[in-house]
Coordinates of N, CA, C and O and ligand atoms in Angstrom, one line a residue:
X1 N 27.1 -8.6 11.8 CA 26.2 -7.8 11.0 C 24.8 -8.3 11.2 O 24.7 -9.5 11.1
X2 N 23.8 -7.6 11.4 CA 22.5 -7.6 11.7 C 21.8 -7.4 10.7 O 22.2 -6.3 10.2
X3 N 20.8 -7.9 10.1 CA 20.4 -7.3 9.1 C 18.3 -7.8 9.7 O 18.1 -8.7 10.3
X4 N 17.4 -6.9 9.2 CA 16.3 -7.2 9.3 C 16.1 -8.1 8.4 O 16.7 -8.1 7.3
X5 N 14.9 -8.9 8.8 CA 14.2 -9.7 7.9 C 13.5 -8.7 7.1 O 12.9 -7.7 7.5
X6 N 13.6 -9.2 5.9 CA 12.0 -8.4 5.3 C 10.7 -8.6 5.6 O 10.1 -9.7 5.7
X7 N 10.2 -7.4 5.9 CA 9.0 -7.6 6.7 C 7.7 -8.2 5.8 O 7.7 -8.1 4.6
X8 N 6.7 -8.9 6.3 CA 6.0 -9.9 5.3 C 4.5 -9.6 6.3 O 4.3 -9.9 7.5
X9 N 3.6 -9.0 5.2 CA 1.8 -9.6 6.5 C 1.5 -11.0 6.1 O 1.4 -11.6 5.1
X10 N 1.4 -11.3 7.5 CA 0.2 -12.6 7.5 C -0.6 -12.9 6.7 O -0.8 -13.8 5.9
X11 N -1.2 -11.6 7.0 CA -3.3 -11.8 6.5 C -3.4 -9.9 6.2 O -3.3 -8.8 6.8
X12 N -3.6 -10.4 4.8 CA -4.0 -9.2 4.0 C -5.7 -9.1 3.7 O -6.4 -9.9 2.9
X13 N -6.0 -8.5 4.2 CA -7.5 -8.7 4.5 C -8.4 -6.6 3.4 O -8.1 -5.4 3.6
X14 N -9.4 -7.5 2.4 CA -9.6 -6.2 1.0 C -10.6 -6.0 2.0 O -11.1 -6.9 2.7
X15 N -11.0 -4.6 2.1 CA -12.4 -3.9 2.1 C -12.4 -2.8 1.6 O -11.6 -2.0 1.4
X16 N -14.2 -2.9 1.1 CA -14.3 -1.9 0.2 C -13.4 -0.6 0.7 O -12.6 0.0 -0.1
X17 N -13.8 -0.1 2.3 CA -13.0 1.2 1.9 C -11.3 1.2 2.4 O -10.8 2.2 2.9
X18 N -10.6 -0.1 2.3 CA -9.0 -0.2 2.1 C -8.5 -1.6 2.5 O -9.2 -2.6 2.7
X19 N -7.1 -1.6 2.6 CA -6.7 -2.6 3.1 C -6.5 -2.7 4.6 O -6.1 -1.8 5.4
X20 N -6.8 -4.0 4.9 CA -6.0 -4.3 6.4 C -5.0 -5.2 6.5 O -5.2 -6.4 6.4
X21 N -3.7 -4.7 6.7 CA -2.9 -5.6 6.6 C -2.3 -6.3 7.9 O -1.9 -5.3 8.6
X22 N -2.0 -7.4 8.6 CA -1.3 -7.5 9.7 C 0.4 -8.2 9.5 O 0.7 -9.2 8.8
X23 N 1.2 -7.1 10.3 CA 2.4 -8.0 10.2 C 2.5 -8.6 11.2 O 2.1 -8.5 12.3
X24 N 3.7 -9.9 10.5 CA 4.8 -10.6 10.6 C 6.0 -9.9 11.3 O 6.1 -8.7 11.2
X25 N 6.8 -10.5 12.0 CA 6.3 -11.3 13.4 C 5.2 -10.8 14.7 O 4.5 -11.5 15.4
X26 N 5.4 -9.4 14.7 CA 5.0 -8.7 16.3 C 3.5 -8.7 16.2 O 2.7 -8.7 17.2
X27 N 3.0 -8.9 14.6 CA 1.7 -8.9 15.0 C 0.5 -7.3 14.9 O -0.6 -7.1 15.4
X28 N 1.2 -6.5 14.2 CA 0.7 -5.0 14.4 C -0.5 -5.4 13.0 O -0.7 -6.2 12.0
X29 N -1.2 -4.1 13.7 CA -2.4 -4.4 12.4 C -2.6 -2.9 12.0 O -2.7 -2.0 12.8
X30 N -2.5 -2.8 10.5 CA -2.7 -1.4 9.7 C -4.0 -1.1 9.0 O -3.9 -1.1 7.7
X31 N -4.5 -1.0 9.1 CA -5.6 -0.4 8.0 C -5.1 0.9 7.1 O -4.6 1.9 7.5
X32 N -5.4 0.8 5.7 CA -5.0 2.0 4.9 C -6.3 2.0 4.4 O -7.0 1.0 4.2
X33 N -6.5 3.2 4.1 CA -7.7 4.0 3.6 C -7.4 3.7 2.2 O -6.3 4.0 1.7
X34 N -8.5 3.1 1.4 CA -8.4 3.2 0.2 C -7.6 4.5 -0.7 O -6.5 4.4 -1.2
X35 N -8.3 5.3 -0.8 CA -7.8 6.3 -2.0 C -6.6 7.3 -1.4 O -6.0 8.1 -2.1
X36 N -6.4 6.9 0.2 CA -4.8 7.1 0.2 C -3.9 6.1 -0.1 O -2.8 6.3 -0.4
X37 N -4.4 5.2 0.0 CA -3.2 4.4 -1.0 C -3.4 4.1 -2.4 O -2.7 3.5 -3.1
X38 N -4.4 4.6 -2.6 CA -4.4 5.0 -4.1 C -3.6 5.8 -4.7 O -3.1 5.6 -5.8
X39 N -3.5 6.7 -4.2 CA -3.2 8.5 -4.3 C -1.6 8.3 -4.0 O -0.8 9.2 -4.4
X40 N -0.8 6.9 -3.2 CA 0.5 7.1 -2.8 C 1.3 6.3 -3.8 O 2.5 6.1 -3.7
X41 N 0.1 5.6 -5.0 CA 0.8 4.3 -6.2 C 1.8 5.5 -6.5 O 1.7 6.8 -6.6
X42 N 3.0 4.6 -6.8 CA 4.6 5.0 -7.0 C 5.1 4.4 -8.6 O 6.2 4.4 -9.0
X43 N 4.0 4.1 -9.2 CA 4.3 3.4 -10.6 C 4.3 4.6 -11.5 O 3.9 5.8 -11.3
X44 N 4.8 4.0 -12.9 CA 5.4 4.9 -13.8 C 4.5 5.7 -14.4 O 5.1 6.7 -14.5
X45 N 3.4 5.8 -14.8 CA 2.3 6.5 -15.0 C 1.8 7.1 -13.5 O 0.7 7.7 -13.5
X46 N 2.3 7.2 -12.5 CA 1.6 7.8 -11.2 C 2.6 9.0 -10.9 O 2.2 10.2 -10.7
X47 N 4.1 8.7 -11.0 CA 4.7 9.4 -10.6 C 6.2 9.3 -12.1 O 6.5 8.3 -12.7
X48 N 6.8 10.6 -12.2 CA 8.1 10.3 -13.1 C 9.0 9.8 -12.5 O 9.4 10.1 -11.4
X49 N 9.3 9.2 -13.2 CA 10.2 8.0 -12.8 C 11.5 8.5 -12.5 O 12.0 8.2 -11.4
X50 N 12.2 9.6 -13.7 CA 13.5 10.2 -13.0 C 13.7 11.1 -12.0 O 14.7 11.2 -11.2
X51 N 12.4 12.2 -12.0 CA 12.6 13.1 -11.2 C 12.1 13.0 -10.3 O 12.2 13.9 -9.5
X52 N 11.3 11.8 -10.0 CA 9.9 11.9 -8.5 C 8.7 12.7 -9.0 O 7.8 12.6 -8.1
X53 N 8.3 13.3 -9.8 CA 7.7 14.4 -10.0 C 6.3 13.4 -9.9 O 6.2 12.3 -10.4
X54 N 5.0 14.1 -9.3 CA 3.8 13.4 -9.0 C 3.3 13.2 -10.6 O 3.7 14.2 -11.1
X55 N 2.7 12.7 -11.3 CA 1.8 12.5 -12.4 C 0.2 12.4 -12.7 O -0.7 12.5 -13.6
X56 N 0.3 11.7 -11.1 CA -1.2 11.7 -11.0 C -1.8 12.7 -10.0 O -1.4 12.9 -8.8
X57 N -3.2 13.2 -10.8 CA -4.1 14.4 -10.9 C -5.1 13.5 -9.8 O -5.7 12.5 -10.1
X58 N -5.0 14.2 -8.2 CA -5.7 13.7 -7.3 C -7.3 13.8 -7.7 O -8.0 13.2 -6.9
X59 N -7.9 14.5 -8.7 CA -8.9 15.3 -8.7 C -9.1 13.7 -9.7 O -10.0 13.0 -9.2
X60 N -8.8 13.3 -10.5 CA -8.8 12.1 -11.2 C -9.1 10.9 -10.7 O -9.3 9.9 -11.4
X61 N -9.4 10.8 -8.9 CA -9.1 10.0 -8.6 C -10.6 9.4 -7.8 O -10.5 9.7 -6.6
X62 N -11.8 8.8 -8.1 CA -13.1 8.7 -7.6 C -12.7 9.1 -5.9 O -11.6 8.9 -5.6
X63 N -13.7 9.7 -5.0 CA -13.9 9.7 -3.8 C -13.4 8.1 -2.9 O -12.7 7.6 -2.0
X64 N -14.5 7.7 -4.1 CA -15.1 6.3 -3.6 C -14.7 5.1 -4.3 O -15.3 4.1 -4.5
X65 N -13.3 5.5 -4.5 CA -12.6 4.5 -5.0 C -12.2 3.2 -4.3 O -11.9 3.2 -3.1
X66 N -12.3 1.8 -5.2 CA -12.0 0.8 -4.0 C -11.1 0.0 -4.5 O -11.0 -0.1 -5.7
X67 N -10.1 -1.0 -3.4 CA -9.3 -1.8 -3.9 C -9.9 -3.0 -4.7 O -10.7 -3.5 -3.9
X68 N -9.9 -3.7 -6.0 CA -10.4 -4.9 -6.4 C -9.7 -5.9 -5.8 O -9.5 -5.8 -4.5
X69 N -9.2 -7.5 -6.8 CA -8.4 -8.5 -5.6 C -7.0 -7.5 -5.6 O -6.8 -6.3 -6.0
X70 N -6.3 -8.2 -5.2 CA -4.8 -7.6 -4.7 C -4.3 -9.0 -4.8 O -5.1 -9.9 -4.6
X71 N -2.9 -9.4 -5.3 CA -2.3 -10.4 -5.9 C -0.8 -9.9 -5.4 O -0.3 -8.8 -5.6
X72 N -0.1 -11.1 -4.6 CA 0.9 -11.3 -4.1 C 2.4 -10.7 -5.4 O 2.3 -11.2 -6.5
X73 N 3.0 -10.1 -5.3 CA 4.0 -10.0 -6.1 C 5.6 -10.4 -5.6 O 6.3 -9.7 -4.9
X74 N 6.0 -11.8 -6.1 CA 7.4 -12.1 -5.5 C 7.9 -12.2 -4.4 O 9.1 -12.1 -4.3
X75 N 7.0 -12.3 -3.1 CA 6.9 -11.8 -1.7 C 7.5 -10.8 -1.7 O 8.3 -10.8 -0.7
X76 N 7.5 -9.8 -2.6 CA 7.7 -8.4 -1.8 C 7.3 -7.3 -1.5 O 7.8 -6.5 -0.8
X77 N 5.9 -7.4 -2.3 CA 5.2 -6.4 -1.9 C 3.4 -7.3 -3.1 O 3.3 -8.4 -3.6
X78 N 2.6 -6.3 -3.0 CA 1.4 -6.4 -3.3 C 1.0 -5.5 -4.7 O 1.4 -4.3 -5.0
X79 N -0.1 -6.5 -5.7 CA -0.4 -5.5 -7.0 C -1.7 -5.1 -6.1 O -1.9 -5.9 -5.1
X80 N -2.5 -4.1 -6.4 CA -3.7 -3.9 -6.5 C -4.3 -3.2 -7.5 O -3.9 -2.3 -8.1
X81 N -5.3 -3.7 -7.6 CA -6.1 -3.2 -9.2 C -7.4 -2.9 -8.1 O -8.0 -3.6 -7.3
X82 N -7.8 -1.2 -8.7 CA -8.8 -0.8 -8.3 C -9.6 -0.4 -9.0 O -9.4 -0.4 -10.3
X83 N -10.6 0.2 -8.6 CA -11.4 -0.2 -9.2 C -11.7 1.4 -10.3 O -12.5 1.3 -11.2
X84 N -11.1 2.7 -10.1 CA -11.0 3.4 -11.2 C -10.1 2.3 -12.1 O -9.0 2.7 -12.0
X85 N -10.1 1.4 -12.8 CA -9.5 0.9 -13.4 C -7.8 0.6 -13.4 O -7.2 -0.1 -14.2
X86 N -6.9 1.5 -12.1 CA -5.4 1.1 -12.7 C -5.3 0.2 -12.0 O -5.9 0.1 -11.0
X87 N -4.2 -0.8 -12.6 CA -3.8 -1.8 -11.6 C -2.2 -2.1 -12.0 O -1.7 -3.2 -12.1
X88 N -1.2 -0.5 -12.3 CA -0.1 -0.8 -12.8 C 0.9 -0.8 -11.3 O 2.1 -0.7 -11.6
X89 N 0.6 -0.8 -10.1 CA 1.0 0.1 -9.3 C 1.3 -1.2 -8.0 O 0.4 -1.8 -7.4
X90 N 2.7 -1.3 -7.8 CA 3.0 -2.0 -6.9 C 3.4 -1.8 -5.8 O 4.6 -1.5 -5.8
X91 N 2.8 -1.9 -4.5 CA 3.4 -1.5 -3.2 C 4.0 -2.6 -2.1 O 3.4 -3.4 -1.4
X92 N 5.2 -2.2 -2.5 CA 6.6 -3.2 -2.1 C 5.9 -3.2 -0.5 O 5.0 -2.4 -0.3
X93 N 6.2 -3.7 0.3 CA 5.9 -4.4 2.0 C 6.7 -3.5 2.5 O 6.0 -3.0 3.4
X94 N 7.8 -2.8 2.4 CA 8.8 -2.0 3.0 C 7.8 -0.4 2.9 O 7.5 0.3 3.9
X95 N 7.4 -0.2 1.4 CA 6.1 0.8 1.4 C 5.5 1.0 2.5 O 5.6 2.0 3.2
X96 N 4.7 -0.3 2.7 CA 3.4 0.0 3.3 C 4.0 0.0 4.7 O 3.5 0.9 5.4
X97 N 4.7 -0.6 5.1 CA 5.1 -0.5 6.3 C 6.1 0.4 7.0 O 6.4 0.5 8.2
X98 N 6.5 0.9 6.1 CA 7.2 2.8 6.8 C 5.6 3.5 6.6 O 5.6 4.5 7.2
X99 N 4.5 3.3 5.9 CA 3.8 4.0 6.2 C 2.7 3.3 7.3 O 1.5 3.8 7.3
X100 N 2.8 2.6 7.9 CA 2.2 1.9 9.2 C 1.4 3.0 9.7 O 2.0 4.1 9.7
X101 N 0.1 2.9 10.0 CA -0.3 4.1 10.8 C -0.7 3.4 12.2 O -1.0 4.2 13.0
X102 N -0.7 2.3 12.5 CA -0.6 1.9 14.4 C 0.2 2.6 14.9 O 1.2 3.1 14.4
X103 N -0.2 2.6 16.1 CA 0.2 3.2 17.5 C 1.9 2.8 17.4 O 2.7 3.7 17.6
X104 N 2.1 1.8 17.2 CA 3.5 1.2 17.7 C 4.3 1.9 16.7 O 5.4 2.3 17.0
X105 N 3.9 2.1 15.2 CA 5.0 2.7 14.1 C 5.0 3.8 14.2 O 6.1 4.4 14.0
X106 N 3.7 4.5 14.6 CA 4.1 5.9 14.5 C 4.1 6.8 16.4 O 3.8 7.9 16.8
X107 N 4.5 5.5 17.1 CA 5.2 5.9 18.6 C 3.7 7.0 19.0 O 4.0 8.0 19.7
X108 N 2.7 6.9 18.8 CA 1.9 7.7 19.3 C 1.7 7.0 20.9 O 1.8 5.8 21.2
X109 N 1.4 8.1 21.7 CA 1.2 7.9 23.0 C -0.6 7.6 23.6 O -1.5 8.4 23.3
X110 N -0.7 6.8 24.2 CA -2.0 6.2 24.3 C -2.8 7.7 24.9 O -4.0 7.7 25.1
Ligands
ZN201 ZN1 0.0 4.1 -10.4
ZN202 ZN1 2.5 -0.7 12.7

């Protein structure tokens, strides 16, 4: 039986307009756009919890919204508190990394 490691970034690196994350082991580097990963928080005030149903009002959400610090959670994923004020919203490592937008996750051709 094979099983993956859980995937872990190195170096989580804040900028005003998002995160750069690089993973563990291969080395790929992601950048996410701030207020789409704002807009993708999966927490209980963002989204309902039983049915999936979205909760949060994109129109709610500043343009120019920015990540504040970001704080490691249990190595499994990351809090971020931004700067419209929420910071209930945790994106587990498996999250962010099915949403990878490099070349290598999403097999785009050079
Ligand atoms: Zn949220
Ligand atoms: Zn990637």
């Amino acid at each position: 039986m094979k099983r993956r490691p859980p995937a872990m970034p190195h170096a989580v690196t804040r900028e005003d307009a998002g995160l750069r994350l690089s993973w563990a082991p291969d080395g790929h580097e992601a950048f996410y756009p701030a207020r789409e990963l704002r807009l993708a928080c999966r927490c209980a005030a963002c989204v309902e919890e039983m049915s999936g149903r979205p909760l949060l009002d994109p129109g709610s959400v500043p343009a120019d919204v920015r990540p504040l610090p970001v704080a490691l959670v249990g190595g499994y994923g990351l809090r971020i508190r931004w700067s419209d004020g929420h910071d209930t919203g945790i994106y587990t490592f498996e999250q962010l990394l099915a949403a990878c937008p490099c070349d290598a996750c999403t097999g785009a051709a050079e």
